[in-house]
CSV table of C-alpha atoms in Angstrom, one decimal:
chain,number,residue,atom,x,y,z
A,1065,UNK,CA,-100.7,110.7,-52.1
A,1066,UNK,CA,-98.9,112.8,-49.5
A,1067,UNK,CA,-98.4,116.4,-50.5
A,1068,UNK,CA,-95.4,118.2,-49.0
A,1069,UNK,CA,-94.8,121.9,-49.5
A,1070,UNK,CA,-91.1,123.9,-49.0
A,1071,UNK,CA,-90.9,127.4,-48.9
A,1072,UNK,CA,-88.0,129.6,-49.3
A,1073,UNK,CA,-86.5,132.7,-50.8
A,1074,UNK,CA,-83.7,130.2,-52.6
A,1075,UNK,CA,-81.7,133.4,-54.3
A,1076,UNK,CA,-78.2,131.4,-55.7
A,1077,UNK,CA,-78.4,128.0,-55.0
A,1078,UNK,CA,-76.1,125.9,-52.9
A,1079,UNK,CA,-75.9,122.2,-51.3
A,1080,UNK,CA,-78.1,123.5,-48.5
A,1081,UNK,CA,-81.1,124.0,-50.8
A,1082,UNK,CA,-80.8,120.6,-51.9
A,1083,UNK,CA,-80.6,119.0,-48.9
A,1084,UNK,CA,-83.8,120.9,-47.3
A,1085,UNK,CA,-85.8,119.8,-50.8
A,1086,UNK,CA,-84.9,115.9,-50.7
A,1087,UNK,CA,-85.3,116.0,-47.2
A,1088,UNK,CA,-88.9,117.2,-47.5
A,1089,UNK,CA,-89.6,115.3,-50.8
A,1090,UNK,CA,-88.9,112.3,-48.7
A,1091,UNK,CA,-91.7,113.3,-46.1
A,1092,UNK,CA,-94.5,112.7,-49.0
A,1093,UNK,CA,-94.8,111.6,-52.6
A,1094,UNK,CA,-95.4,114.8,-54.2
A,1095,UNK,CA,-93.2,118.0,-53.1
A,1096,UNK,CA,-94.0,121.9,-54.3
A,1097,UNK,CA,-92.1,125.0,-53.9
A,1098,UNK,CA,-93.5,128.1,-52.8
A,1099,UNK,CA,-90.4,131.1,-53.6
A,1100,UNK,CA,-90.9,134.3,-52.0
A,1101,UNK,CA,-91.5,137.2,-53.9
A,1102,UNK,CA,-88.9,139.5,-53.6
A,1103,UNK,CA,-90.9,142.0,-52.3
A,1104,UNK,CA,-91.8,140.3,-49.1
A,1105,UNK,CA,-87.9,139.2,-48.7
A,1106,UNK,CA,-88.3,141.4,-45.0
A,1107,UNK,CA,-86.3,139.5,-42.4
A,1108,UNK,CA,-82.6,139.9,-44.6
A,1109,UNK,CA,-81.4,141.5,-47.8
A,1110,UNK,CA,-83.3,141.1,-51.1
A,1111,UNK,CA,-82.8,138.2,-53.1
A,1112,UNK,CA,-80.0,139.2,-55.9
A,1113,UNK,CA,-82.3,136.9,-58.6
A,1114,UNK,CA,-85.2,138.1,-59.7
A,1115,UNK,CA,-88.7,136.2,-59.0
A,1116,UNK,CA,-89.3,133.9,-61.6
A,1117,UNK,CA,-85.6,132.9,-62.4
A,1118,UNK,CA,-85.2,131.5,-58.7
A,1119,UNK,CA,-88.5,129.5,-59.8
A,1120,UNK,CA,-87.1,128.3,-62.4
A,1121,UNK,CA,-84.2,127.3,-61.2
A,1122,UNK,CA,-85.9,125.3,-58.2
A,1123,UNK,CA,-87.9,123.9,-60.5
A,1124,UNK,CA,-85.4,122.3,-62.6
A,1125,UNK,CA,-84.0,120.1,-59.4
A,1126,UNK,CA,-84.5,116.3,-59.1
A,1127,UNK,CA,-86.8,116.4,-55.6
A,1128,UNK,CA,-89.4,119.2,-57.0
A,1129,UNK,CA,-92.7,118.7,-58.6
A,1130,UNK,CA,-93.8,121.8,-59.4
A,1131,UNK,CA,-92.5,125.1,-58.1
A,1132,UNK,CA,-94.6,128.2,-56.9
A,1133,UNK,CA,-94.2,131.9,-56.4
A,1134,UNK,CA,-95.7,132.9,-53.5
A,1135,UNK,CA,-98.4,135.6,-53.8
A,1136,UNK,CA,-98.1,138.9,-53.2
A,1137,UNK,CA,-100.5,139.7,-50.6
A,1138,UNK,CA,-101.6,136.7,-48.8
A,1139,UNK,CA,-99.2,134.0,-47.6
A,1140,UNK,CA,-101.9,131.4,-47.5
A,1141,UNK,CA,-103.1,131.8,-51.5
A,1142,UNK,CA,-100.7,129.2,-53.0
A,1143,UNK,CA,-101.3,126.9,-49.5
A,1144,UNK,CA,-105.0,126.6,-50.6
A,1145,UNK,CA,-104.6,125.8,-54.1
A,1146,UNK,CA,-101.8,123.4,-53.2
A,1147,UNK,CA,-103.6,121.6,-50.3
A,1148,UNK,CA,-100.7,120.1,-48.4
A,1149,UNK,CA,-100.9,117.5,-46.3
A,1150,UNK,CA,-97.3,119.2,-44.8
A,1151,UNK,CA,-95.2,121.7,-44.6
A,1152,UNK,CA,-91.9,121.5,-44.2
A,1153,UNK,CA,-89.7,124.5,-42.9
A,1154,UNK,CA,-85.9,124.6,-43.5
A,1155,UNK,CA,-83.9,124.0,-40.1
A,1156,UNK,CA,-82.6,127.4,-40.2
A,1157,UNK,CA,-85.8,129.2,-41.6
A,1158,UNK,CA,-86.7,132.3,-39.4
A,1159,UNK,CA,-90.2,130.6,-38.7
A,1160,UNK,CA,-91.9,128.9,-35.7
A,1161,UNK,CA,-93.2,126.0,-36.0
A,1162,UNK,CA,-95.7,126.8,-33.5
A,1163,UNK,CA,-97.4,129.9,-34.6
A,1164,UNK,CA,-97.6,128.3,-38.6
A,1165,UNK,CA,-99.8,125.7,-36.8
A,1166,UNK,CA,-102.0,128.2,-35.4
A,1167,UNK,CA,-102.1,130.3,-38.3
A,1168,UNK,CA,-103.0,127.5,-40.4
A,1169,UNK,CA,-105.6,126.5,-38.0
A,1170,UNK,CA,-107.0,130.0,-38.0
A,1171,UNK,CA,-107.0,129.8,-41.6
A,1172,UNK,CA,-108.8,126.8,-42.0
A,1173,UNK,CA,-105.8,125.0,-43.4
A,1174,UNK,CA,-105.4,121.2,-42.2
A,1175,UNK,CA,-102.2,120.5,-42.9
A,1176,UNK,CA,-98.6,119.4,-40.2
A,1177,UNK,CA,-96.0,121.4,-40.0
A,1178,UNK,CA,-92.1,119.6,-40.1
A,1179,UNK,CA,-88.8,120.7,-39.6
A,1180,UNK,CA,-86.1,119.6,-41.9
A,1181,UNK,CA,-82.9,118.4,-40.9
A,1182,UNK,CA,-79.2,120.4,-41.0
A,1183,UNK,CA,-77.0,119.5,-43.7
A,1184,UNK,CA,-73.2,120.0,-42.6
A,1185,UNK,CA,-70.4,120.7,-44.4
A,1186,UNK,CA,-68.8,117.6,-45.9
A,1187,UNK,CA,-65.9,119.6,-46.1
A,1188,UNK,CA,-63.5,122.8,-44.9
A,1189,UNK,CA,-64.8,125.5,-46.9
A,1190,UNK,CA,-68.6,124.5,-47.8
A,1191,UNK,CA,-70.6,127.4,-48.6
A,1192,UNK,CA,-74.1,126.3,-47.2
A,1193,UNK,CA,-75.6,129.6,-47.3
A,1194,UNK,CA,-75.8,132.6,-49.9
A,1195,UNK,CA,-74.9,135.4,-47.9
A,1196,UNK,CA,-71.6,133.8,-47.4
A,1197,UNK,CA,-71.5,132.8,-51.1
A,1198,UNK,CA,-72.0,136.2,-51.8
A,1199,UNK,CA,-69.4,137.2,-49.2
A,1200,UNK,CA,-66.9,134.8,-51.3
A,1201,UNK,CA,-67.6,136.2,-54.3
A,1202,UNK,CA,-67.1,139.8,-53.1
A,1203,UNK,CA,-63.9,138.8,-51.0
A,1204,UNK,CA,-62.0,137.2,-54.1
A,1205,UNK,CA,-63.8,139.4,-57.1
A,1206,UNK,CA,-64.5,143.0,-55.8
């Protein structure tokens, strides 16, 4: 069986998030979700939901096996106990795809790394991305 792994912050869900999980559900048979702790949200503003309610939401979709929360510490602790075979990064996802190889590979972890696809807008007006969801929300309720 092919284990895939996504990883993402995922504070308020939107089309986006679905399409980045069912495209890397459909790379293996078995997908999890790692969902950063809020506390190591560095690279842009905190996640609005709280931990464990973002895993439980991402849980609850169609393409997801079993959702994570990453550790606190060390980004490779829920890698090892979930032994992927890949990982698949979102298409806009601050990481390269380059350097996770090598860290992997430094670490020991023999696993691919994958890019998902884009997902655009089916139509004028999609929100595929929370900060402009929560831009919405301030521009038509604040």
């Amino acid at each position: 069986m092919r284990r895939v792994v996504a990883q993402g912050t995922f504070d308020i869900l939107h089309p986006g998030h679905l399409h980045y999980l069912s495209d890397a559900k459909s790379m293996g048979e078995e997908l999890h979700v790692i969902i950063a702790r809020s506390a190591n949200v560095t690279h842009k503003e905190k996640p609005v939901l709280d931990d464990r309610q973002r895993r439980d939401m991402v849980a609850a979709l169609d393409p997801v096996d079993e959702a994570h929360l990453g550790h606190t510490e060390d980004f490779f602790v829920p890698i090892r106990n979930i032994d992927p075979d890949v990982i698949v990064l979102g298409h806009d996802q601050h990481h390269d795809e380059e350097t996770l190889a090598a860290m992997l590979d430094e670490e020991g972890i023999d696993c691919e790394v994958a890019r998902a696809s884009a997902r655009d807008p089916e139509y004028d007006g999609e929100l595929l991305s929370t900060g402009r969801i929560i831009d919405r929300v301030c521009e038509r309720r604040c």
